Amino acid sequence: MSLRVLVVDDQGIVRAGFAAVIDAEDDMTVVGEAADGVTAVVLAAELAPDVIVMDVRMPELDGIAATRIITARENAPRVLVLTTFDLDAYVFDALRAGASGFLLKDVHASELLHGIRVVASGESVLAPSATRRLIGHYASGAGTGFRSEGVPPELESLTTSQRNVLALLASGLNNAEIAAELDITVGTVKSHVNALLRKLGLRDRVQATILAYDLGIARPNPPGAEHL
């Protein structure tokens, strides 16, 4: 089945360009387009896309606010935020709003398509610069915390193996690299990741990464991987 994609951008020519690139793929179909956040929220409910490619700066309702509304719904689509502005506030706000990825608009078409497939599969993707800034944010002690209520009691339910996987995941390692580090199979890593996300009530690896740094489970010395 084709991935159903909703494209949201207030600039018509940019929106049309993204839509053309996406529609040209055999495994993707653009089911709708929106020029502002309000329309995006409505179409997300009406069209039930798998992935929303979301701009940040838009009239009526910006992409961050629209993402927060959309991802709060049951069976919400994945949101991949694209913006021209690589600003800390945009990165952190987008991730905390529930976005599964953050890329800059100047990415190559192949990177955009890869990002859509990645978030649709349940994984997360960040532009390399965003990853460095995110980790640097916590390294400097500027992190404000993903959960204001502190350490979630569910953390106690994680096994030692799951805690180890969480720490490595937060360091920027992908499943294959975590498997090699712990000398286990990739399938076992995937099982641990799914289990810890479920136990902690997290949506994806991005939220797990932020929580891991907030709780001190991970330290800010990652290898610089772009995929979380």
Tab-separated table of C-alpha atoms in Angstrom:
chain	number	residue	atom	x	y	z
A	1	MET	CA	0.000	0.000	0.000
A	2	SER	CA	1.176	3.533	-0.776
A	3	LEU	CA	2.075	5.853	2.060
A	4	ARG	CA	-0.551	8.570	2.312
A	5	VAL	CA	1.146	11.961	2.661
A	6	LEU	CA	-0.300	15.378	3.496
A	7	VAL	CA	1.889	18.324	2.459
A	8	VAL	CA	1.587	21.535	4.502
A	9	ASP	CA	3.364	24.763	3.495
A	10	ASP	CA	2.147	28.318	3.048
A	11	GLN	CA	4.215	28.847	-0.101
A	12	GLY	CA	2.386	27.402	-3.080
A	13	ILE	CA	5.463	26.780	-5.202
A	14	VAL	CA	7.252	24.982	-2.352
A	15	ARG	CA	4.165	22.916	-1.594
A	16	ALA	CA	3.782	21.964	-5.245
A	17	GLY	CA	7.450	21.015	-5.473
A	18	PHE	CA	7.270	18.716	-2.465
A	19	ALA	CA	4.046	17.169	-3.719
A	20	ALA	CA	5.528	16.481	-7.173
A	21	VAL	CA	8.600	14.780	-5.699
A	22	ILE	CA	6.502	12.650	-3.358
A	23	ASP	CA	3.855	11.713	-5.913
A	24	ALA	CA	6.535	10.500	-8.318
A	25	GLU	CA	7.367	7.646	-5.929
A	26	ASP	CA	5.644	4.288	-6.437
A	27	ASP	CA	5.121	3.802	-2.703
A	28	MET	CA	3.773	7.276	-1.884
A	29	THR	CA	0.641	9.265	-2.673
A	30	VAL	CA	-0.094	12.892	-1.810
A	31	VAL	CA	-3.655	12.816	-0.483
A	32	GLY	CA	-3.929	16.527	0.241
A	33	GLU	CA	-2.246	19.908	0.565
A	34	ALA	CA	-2.702	22.726	3.074
A	35	ALA	CA	-1.430	26.304	3.192
A	36	ASP	CA	-1.854	26.865	6.939
A	37	GLY	CA	-2.038	25.028	10.233
A	38	VAL	CA	-5.796	25.313	10.631
A	39	THR	CA	-6.417	23.564	7.315
A	40	ALA	CA	-3.759	20.988	8.170
A	41	VAL	CA	-5.574	20.066	11.388
A	42	VAL	CA	-8.853	19.648	9.502
A	43	LEU	CA	-7.362	17.633	6.641
A	44	ALA	CA	-5.386	15.423	9.013
A	45	ALA	CA	-8.690	14.288	10.518
A	46	GLU	CA	-10.537	14.011	7.223
A	47	LEU	CA	-7.880	12.336	5.082
A	48	ALA	CA	-6.112	10.138	7.674
A	49	PRO	CA	-2.613	10.476	6.160
A	50	ASP	CA	0.234	8.263	7.325
A	51	VAL	CA	2.738	11.122	7.302
A	52	ILE	CA	2.402	14.907	7.319
A	53	VAL	CA	5.212	17.015	5.874
A	54	MET	CA	4.787	20.147	7.978
A	55	ASP	CA	6.170	23.665	7.575
A	56	VAL	CA	6.765	25.711	10.736
A	57	ARG	CA	6.060	29.340	9.903
A	58	MET	CA	2.517	29.687	8.554
A	59	PRO	CA	-0.445	32.046	8.995
A	60	GLU	CA	-3.493	31.331	11.153
A	61	LEU	CA	-1.853	28.481	13.073
A	62	ASP	CA	1.854	27.673	12.875
A	63	GLY	CA	3.247	24.214	12.255
A	64	ILE	CA	4.289	23.619	15.864
A	65	ALA	CA	0.802	24.314	17.226
A	66	ALA	CA	-0.801	22.286	14.443
A	67	THR	CA	1.544	19.372	15.176
A	68	ARG	CA	0.651	19.485	18.872
A	69	ILE	CA	-3.076	19.280	18.082
A	70	ILE	CA	-2.703	16.545	15.478
A	71	THR	CA	-0.389	14.264	17.459
A	72	ALA	CA	-2.620	14.461	20.531
A	73	ARG	CA	-5.337	12.563	18.687
A	74	GLU	CA	-5.792	8.821	18.742
A	75	ASN	CA	-4.064	6.997	15.863
A	76	ALA	CA	-2.321	10.214	14.906
A	77	PRO	CA	-0.222	10.392	11.742
A	78	ARG	CA	3.528	10.868	11.942
A	79	VAL	CA	4.739	14.426	11.432
A	80	LEU	CA	7.957	15.347	9.640
A	81	VAL	CA	8.744	19.033	10.165
A	82	LEU	CA	10.567	20.885	7.388
A	83	THR	CA	11.745	24.446	7.833
A	84	THR	CA	14.157	26.966	6.376
A	85	PHE	CA	15.201	28.062	9.854
A	86	ASP	CA	17.586	25.869	11.863
A	87	LEU	CA	16.783	27.487	15.195
A	88	ASP	CA	16.947	25.825	18.602
A	89	ALA	CA	13.419	26.905	19.490
A	90	TYR	CA	11.991	25.296	16.373
A	91	VAL	CA	13.848	22.023	16.919
A	92	PHE	CA	12.911	21.615	20.568
A	93	ASP	CA	9.345	22.860	20.199
A	94	ALA	CA	8.704	20.596	17.213
A	95	LEU	CA	9.939	17.508	19.029
A	96	ARG	CA	8.035	18.300	22.190
A	97	ALA	CA	4.909	18.932	20.120
A	98	GLY	CA	5.096	15.332	18.915
A	99	ALA	CA	6.963	15.569	15.610
A	100	SER	CA	8.842	12.432	14.607
A	101	GLY	CA	11.429	14.226	12.540
A	102	PHE	CA	13.012	17.577	11.738
A	103	LEU	CA	14.720	18.377	8.437
A	104	LEU	CA	15.735	21.551	6.653
A	105	LYS	CA	14.036	22.462	3.402
A	106	ASP	CA	17.301	22.483	1.506
A	107	VAL	CA	17.699	18.710	1.833
A	108	HIS	CA	18.078	16.699	-1.342
A	109	ALA	CA	14.861	15.124	-2.618
A	110	SER	CA	16.214	11.672	-1.772
A	111	GLU	CA	16.727	12.730	1.861
A	112	LEU	CA	13.164	14.017	2.075
A	113	LEU	CA	11.776	10.778	0.684
A	114	HIS	CA	13.982	8.752	3.006
A	115	GLY	CA	12.793	10.850	5.958
A	116	ILE	CA	9.152	10.205	5.083
A	117	ARG	CA	9.763	6.463	4.897
A	118	VAL	CA	11.706	6.499	8.165
A	119	VAL	CA	9.006	8.239	10.203
A	120	ALA	CA	6.277	6.160	8.547
A	121	SER	CA	8.053	3.023	9.750
A	122	GLY	CA	7.867	4.240	13.336
A	123	GLU	CA	11.426	5.532	13.555
A	124	SER	CA	12.587	9.135	13.842
A	125	VAL	CA	14.944	11.300	11.844
A	126	LEU	CA	16.743	14.562	12.552
A	127	ALA	CA	18.949	16.742	10.407
A	128	PRO	CA	22.578	16.272	11.525
A	129	SER	CA	22.764	19.893	12.684
A	130	ALA	CA	19.602	19.441	14.745
A	131	THR	CA	21.039	16.349	16.419
A	132	ARG	CA	24.212	18.204	17.384
A	133	ARG	CA	22.226	21.145	18.733
A	134	LEU	CA	19.861	18.895	20.659
A	135	ILE	CA	22.699	17.062	22.389
A	136	GLY	CA	24.630	20.290	22.915
A	137	HIS	CA	21.546	21.774	24.541
A	138	TYR	CA	21.663	19.090	27.217
A	139	ALA	CA	25.449	19.133	27.476
A	140	SER	CA	25.286	22.809	28.442
A	141	GLY	CA	22.700	22.129	31.120
A	142	ALA	CA	20.100	24.186	29.283
A	143	GLY	CA	17.611	21.351	28.915
A	144	THR	CA	14.273	22.235	30.441
A	145	GLY	CA	13.037	18.671	30.763
A	146	PHE	CA	10.729	16.650	28.572
A	147	ARG	CA	8.433	15.780	31.469
A	148	SER	CA	7.810	18.443	34.073
A	149	GLU	CA	6.674	15.931	36.673
A	150	GLY	CA	10.134	14.388	36.955
A	151	VAL	CA	11.178	10.760	36.752
A	152	PRO	CA	8.309	8.623	35.495
A	153	PRO	CA	7.601	5.660	37.787
A	154	GLU	CA	7.515	3.441	34.691
A	155	LEU	CA	11.297	3.778	34.484
A	156	GLU	CA	11.556	1.303	37.348
A	157	SER	CA	9.858	-1.300	35.170
A	158	LEU	CA	12.647	-1.260	32.591
A	159	THR	CA	14.998	-4.201	32.626
A	160	THR	CA	18.747	-3.675	32.709
A	161	SER	CA	18.917	-4.559	29.023
A	162	GLN	CA	16.223	-2.037	28.177
A	163	ARG	CA	18.033	0.691	30.117
A	164	ASN	CA	21.239	-0.101	28.254
A	165	VAL	CA	19.439	0.098	24.923
A	166	LEU	CA	17.833	3.403	25.943
A	167	ALA	CA	21.213	4.916	26.797
A	168	LEU	CA	22.759	3.840	23.494
A	169	LEU	CA	19.692	4.895	21.526
A	170	ALA	CA	19.931	8.341	23.090
A	171	SER	CA	23.598	8.532	22.101
A	172	GLY	CA	22.543	8.458	18.470
A	173	LEU	CA	23.226	4.809	17.639
A	174	ASN	CA	20.914	2.980	15.241
A	175	ASN	CA	19.630	-0.539	15.878
A	176	ALA	CA	22.493	-2.274	14.099
A	177	GLU	CA	25.084	-0.268	16.051
A	178	ILE	CA	23.322	-0.960	19.354
A	179	ALA	CA	23.225	-4.676	18.508
A	180	ALA	CA	26.972	-4.670	17.817
A	181	GLU	CA	27.710	-2.734	21.006
A	182	LEU	CA	25.699	-5.118	23.204
A	183	ASP	CA	26.476	-8.262	21.190
A	184	ILE	CA	22.811	-9.058	20.576
A	185	THR	CA	20.690	-9.360	17.441
A	186	VAL	CA	18.997	-6.444	15.703
A	187	GLY	CA	15.680	-8.178	16.316
A	188	THR	CA	16.355	-8.203	20.049
A	189	VAL	CA	17.207	-4.496	19.943
A	190	LYS	CA	13.924	-3.748	18.181
A	191	SER	CA	12.045	-5.730	20.831
A	192	HIS	CA	13.766	-3.794	23.617
A	193	VAL	CA	13.045	-0.458	21.931
A	194	ASN	CA	9.364	-1.291	21.446
A	195	ALA	CA	9.084	-2.462	25.043
A	196	LEU	CA	10.738	0.596	26.586
A	197	LEU	CA	8.670	2.991	24.473
A	198	ARG	CA	5.515	1.225	25.571
A	199	LYS	CA	6.496	1.146	29.251
A	200	LEU	CA	7.495	4.813	29.301
A	201	GLY	CA	4.466	5.938	27.320
A	202	LEU	CA	6.619	7.521	24.629
A	203	ARG	CA	5.761	7.985	20.980
A	204	ASP	CA	9.146	7.353	19.396
A	205	ARG	CA	12.937	7.408	19.666
A	206	VAL	CA	13.142	11.200	19.660
A	207	GLN	CA	11.034	11.448	22.799
A	208	ALA	CA	13.044	8.591	24.328
A	209	THR	CA	16.261	10.483	23.609
A	210	ILE	CA	15.019	13.676	25.261
A	211	LEU	CA	13.782	11.772	28.298
A	212	ALA	CA	17.062	9.856	28.606
A	213	TYR	CA	19.026	13.116	28.778
A	214	ASP	CA	16.548	14.674	31.178
A	215	LEU	CA	16.967	11.724	33.525
A	216	GLY	CA	20.739	11.486	33.183
A	217	ILE	CA	20.585	8.018	31.643
A	218	ALA	CA	22.539	9.239	28.620
A	219	ARG	CA	25.530	11.546	28.453
A	220	PRO	CA	26.161	14.192	25.781
A	221	ASN	CA	28.974	12.505	23.874
A	222	PRO	CA	27.259	10.879	20.868
A	223	PRO	CA	28.964	9.751	17.652
A	224	GLY	CA	26.934	12.346	15.713
A	225	ALA	CA	24.519	9.977	14.022
A	226	GLU	CA	21.630	11.711	12.270
A	227	HIS	CA	19.030	9.036	12.922
A	228	LEU	CA	17.652	8.546	16.414
